[in-house]
PDB file of C-alpha atoms in Angstrom:
ATOM      1  CA  PRO A   1      13.421  10.650 -18.506  1.00 71.00           C
ATOM      2  CA  GLY A   2      10.792  11.018 -20.554  1.00 87.00           C
ATOM      3  CA  THR A   3      10.859   7.567 -21.567  1.00 91.00           C
ATOM      4  CA  PRO A   4       8.340   4.054 -20.678  1.00 91.00           C
ATOM      5  CA  GLU A   5      10.206   2.720 -17.543  1.00 90.00           C
ATOM      6  CA  ARG A   6       9.939   6.711 -15.753  1.00 93.00           C
ATOM      7  CA  ALA A   7       6.286   6.905 -16.480  1.00 95.00           C
ATOM      8  CA  ARG A   8       5.694   3.701 -14.715  1.00 92.00           C
ATOM      9  CA  TYR A   9       7.928   4.923 -12.218  1.00 94.00           C
ATOM     10  CA  LEU A  10       6.101   8.179 -11.575  1.00 95.00           C
ATOM     11  CA  GLN A  11       2.305   6.429 -12.594  1.00 95.00           C
ATOM     12  CA  TRP A  12       4.041   4.269  -9.002  1.00 96.00           C
ATOM     13  CA  LEU A  13       5.916   6.735  -6.889  1.00 94.00           C
ATOM     14  CA  HIS A  14       2.005   8.664  -7.123  1.00 95.00           C
ATOM     15  CA  PHE A  15      -0.134   6.159  -6.782  1.00 96.00           C
ATOM     16  CA  ALA A  16       0.988   5.042  -3.118  1.00 94.00           C
ATOM     17  CA  GLU A  17       0.493   8.558  -1.888  1.00 93.00           C
ATOM     18  CA  SER A  18      -1.593  10.319  -3.802  1.00 94.00           C
ATOM     19  CA  THR A  19      -4.074   6.567  -4.883  1.00 95.00           C
ATOM     20  CA  ALA A  20      -3.573   4.300  -2.797  1.00 94.00           C
ATOM     21  CA  TYR A  21      -3.216   5.722   1.187  1.00 95.00           C
ATOM     22  CA  PRO A  22      -5.967   9.276   1.220  1.00 96.00           C
ATOM     23  CA  PRO A  23      -8.943   6.500   1.870  1.00 96.00           C
ATOM     24  CA  LEU A  24      -6.600   4.828   4.474  1.00 96.00           C
ATOM     25  CA  GLY A  25      -5.687   8.178   6.622  1.00 95.00           C
ATOM     26  CA  ILE A  26      -9.541   8.741   6.756  1.00 96.00           C
ATOM     27  CA  VAL A  27     -10.004   5.273   8.142  1.00 95.00           C
ATOM     28  CA  VAL A  28      -6.882   5.945  10.662  1.00 94.00           C
ATOM     29  CA  TRP A  29      -8.842  10.165  11.277  1.00 94.00           C
ATOM     30  CA  LEU A  30     -11.966   7.878  12.340  1.00 93.00           C
ATOM     31  CA  VAL A  31     -11.299   4.754  14.179  1.00 91.00           C
ATOM     32  CA  VAL A  32      -7.550   4.757  14.993  1.00 89.00           C
ATOM     33  CA  TYR A  33      -7.002   9.132  15.770  1.00 90.00           C
ATOM     34  CA  ARG A  34     -11.485   9.899  17.609  1.00 90.00           C
ATOM     35  CA  GLY A  35     -12.815   7.437  17.216  1.00 89.00           C
ATOM     36  CA  GLU A  36     -15.787   7.490  16.057  1.00 89.00           C
ATOM     37  CA  ALA A  37     -15.794   3.717  14.954  1.00 89.00           C
ATOM     38  CA  GLU A  38     -19.195   3.188  15.886  1.00 91.00           C
ATOM     39  CA  SER A  39     -20.549   7.003  14.167  1.00 93.00           C
ATOM     40  CA  GLN A  40     -19.282   6.906  11.121  1.00 90.00           C
ATOM     41  CA  ALA A  41     -19.462   3.068  10.222  1.00 93.00           C
ATOM     42  CA  GLU A  42     -20.560   3.814   6.814  1.00 96.00           C
ATOM     43  CA  LEU A  43     -17.603   6.617   6.070  1.00 95.00           C
ATOM     44  CA  VAL A  44     -15.587   4.219   7.355  1.00 94.00           C
ATOM     45  CA  ALA A  45     -17.064   1.017   5.323  1.00 96.00           C
ATOM     46  CA  ASP A  46     -16.848   3.173   1.906  1.00 96.00           C
ATOM     47  CA  ALA A  47     -13.276   4.091   2.718  1.00 96.00           C
ATOM     48  CA  ARG A  48     -11.940   1.214   4.049  1.00 96.00           C
ATOM     49  CA  ALA A  49     -13.501  -0.398   0.416  1.00 96.00           C
ATOM     50  CA  ARG A  50     -11.761   2.618  -1.930  1.00 96.00           C
ATOM     51  CA  ALA A  51      -8.895   1.513  -0.152  1.00 96.00           C
ATOM     52  CA  ARG A  52      -9.447  -1.910  -1.508  1.00 96.00           C
ATOM     53  CA  SER A  53      -9.958  -1.466  -4.868  1.00 96.00           C
ATOM     54  CA  GLY A  54      -6.586   0.264  -5.228  1.00 95.00           C
ATOM     55  CA  PHE A  55      -4.903  -3.416  -3.619  1.00 97.00           C
ATOM     56  CA  ASP A  56      -6.522  -5.109  -5.829  1.00 97.00           C
ATOM     57  CA  PHE A  57      -4.877  -2.361  -8.341  1.00 96.00           C
ATOM     58  CA  LEU A  58      -1.646  -3.248  -7.621  1.00 97.00           C
ATOM     59  CA  GLU A  59      -2.049  -6.919  -7.440  1.00 97.00           C
ATOM     60  CA  ALA A  60      -3.207  -7.180 -10.788  1.00 96.00           C
ATOM     61  CA  GLU A  61      -0.820  -4.939 -11.930  1.00 94.00           C
ATOM     62  CA  LEU A  62       2.588  -7.048 -10.347  1.00 95.00           C
ATOM     63  CA  GLY A  63       4.619  -7.757 -12.200  1.00 85.00           C
ATOM     64  CA  GLU A  64       6.645 -11.377 -12.403  1.00 84.00           C
ATOM     65  CA  GLY A  65       9.855  -8.829 -11.133  1.00 91.00           C
ATOM     66  CA  PRO A  66      10.161  -8.912  -7.403  1.00 96.00           C
ATOM     67  CA  TRP A  67      10.147  -5.122  -7.414  1.00 97.00           C
ATOM     68  CA  LEU A  68       6.620  -3.174  -9.237  1.00 96.00           C
ATOM     69  CA  LEU A  69       9.400  -1.565 -12.086  1.00 94.00           C
ATOM     70  CA  GLY A  70      10.018  -5.669 -11.761  1.00 93.00           C
ATOM     71  CA  ASP A  71      14.038  -6.122 -10.805  1.00 94.00           C
ATOM     72  CA  ASP A  72      15.209  -2.530  -9.416  1.00 92.00           C
ATOM     73  CA  PHE A  73      14.018  -1.717  -6.499  1.00 95.00           C
ATOM     74  CA  THR A  74      13.218   2.316  -5.909  1.00 94.00           C
ATOM     75  CA  ALA A  75      11.379   5.034  -4.406  1.00 94.00           C
ATOM     76  CA  ALA A  76       7.949   2.939  -5.919  1.00 95.00           C
ATOM     77  CA  ASP A  77       8.654   1.125  -3.367  1.00 96.00           C
ATOM     78  CA  VAL A  78       9.531   2.982  -0.694  1.00 94.00           C
ATOM     79  CA  MET A  79       6.414   4.666  -1.183  1.00 94.00           C
ATOM     80  CA  MET A  80       4.149   1.120  -1.330  1.00 96.00           C
ATOM     81  CA  GLY A  81       6.070  -0.394   1.897  1.00 94.00           C
ATOM     82  CA  PHE A  82       4.348   2.890   3.854  1.00 91.00           C
ATOM     83  CA  THR A  83       1.256   1.929   2.577  1.00 94.00           C
ATOM     84  CA  LEU A  84       0.593  -0.973   3.105  1.00 95.00           C
ATOM     85  CA  ALA A  85       2.535  -1.790   6.290  1.00 93.00           C
ATOM     86  CA  ALA A  86      -0.864   0.599   6.713  1.00 93.00           C
ATOM     87  CA  ALA A  87      -3.079  -1.498   4.656  1.00 94.00           C
ATOM     88  CA  ARG A  88      -2.391  -4.033   6.283  1.00 93.00           C
ATOM     89  CA  LEU A  89      -2.543  -3.125  10.574  1.00 91.00           C
ATOM     90  CA  LEU A  90      -5.357  -1.926   9.600  1.00 92.00           C
ATOM     91  CA  ALA A  91      -7.360  -4.986   8.422  1.00 92.00           C
ATOM     92  CA  VAL A  92      -8.048  -3.249   5.055  1.00 93.00           C
ATOM     93  CA  ILE A  93      -5.713  -6.195   3.374  1.00 93.00           C
ATOM     94  CA  ASP A  94      -5.008  -9.552   3.610  1.00 92.00           C
ATOM     95  CA  ASP A  95      -3.089 -12.686   2.507  1.00 94.00           C
ATOM     96  CA  GLU A  96      -5.791 -14.750   1.060  1.00 95.00           C
ATOM     97  CA  SER A  97      -6.823 -11.197  -0.825  1.00 93.00           C
ATOM     98  CA  HIS A  98      -4.075 -10.338  -1.796  1.00 95.00           C
ATOM     99  CA  PRO A  99      -2.112 -12.959  -2.359  1.00 96.00           C
ATOM    100  CA  ARG A 100       0.823 -11.224  -4.486  1.00 96.00           C
ATOM    101  CA  THR A 101       0.528  -8.332  -2.615  1.00 97.00           C
ATOM    102  CA  ALA A 102       1.349  -9.853   0.217  1.00 96.00           C
ATOM    103  CA  ALA A 103       4.219 -12.065  -1.744  1.00 97.00           C
ATOM    104  CA  TYR A 104       5.652  -8.141  -3.613  1.00 98.00           C
ATOM    105  CA  PHE A 105       5.233  -6.679   0.800  1.00 96.00           C
ATOM    106  CA  ALA A 106       7.683 -10.346   2.118  1.00 96.00           C
ATOM    107  CA  ARG A 107      10.196  -9.447   0.201  1.00 97.00           C
ATOM    108  CA  LEU A 108      10.099  -5.224   1.039  1.00 96.00           C
ATOM    109  CA  ALA A 109       9.511  -6.152   4.847  1.00 94.00           C
ATOM    110  CA  SER A 110      12.407  -8.536   4.816  1.00 94.00           C
ATOM    111  CA  ARG A 111      15.232  -5.788   2.985  1.00 94.00           C
ATOM    112  CA  PRO A 112      16.967  -4.410   6.659  1.00 93.00           C
ATOM    113  CA  ALA A 113      16.234  -0.882   6.414  1.00 91.00           C
ATOM    114  CA  PHE A 114      12.688  -1.533   6.099  1.00 87.00           C
ATOM    115  CA  VAL A 115      13.065  -3.189   8.918  1.00 85.00           C
ATOM    116  CA  LYS A 116      15.447  -0.683  10.618  1.00 87.00           C
ATOM    117  CA  ALA A 117      12.342   1.409   9.322  1.00 84.00           C
ATOM    118  CA  ALA A 118       9.152   0.309  10.896  1.00 77.00           C
ATOM    119  CA  GLY A 119      10.855  -0.106  14.352  1.00 74.00           C
ATOM    120  CA  LEU A 120      10.350  -3.856  13.599  1.00 61.00           C
ATOM    121  CA  THR A 121      13.866  -4.645  15.225  1.00 59.00           C
TER     122      THR A 121
END
């Protein structure tokens, strides 16, 4: 507590759920659950754009280490993994526009616990 490392950890932990995921939730609600992609096209487009903006920030901020906090895998990576899986599933981001994010997600997706939790086995 009270260190720059702790502050960065909290930043990423909360970023995943309070900044990056909410616009994805709007897309899921309107497109998947409500089937209103056409009637709410403007809202869906806005939510997708806001989500991409968050992932643009992530792309720019990913450092040289394998994880959000460098060499240490943390709960912030776990939280971001779910959010990135949703973004990829909804085609909000792709490997070409976010190559560092794609490489980061590939590292997450190679972890046995991620594979098990995501039902990829």
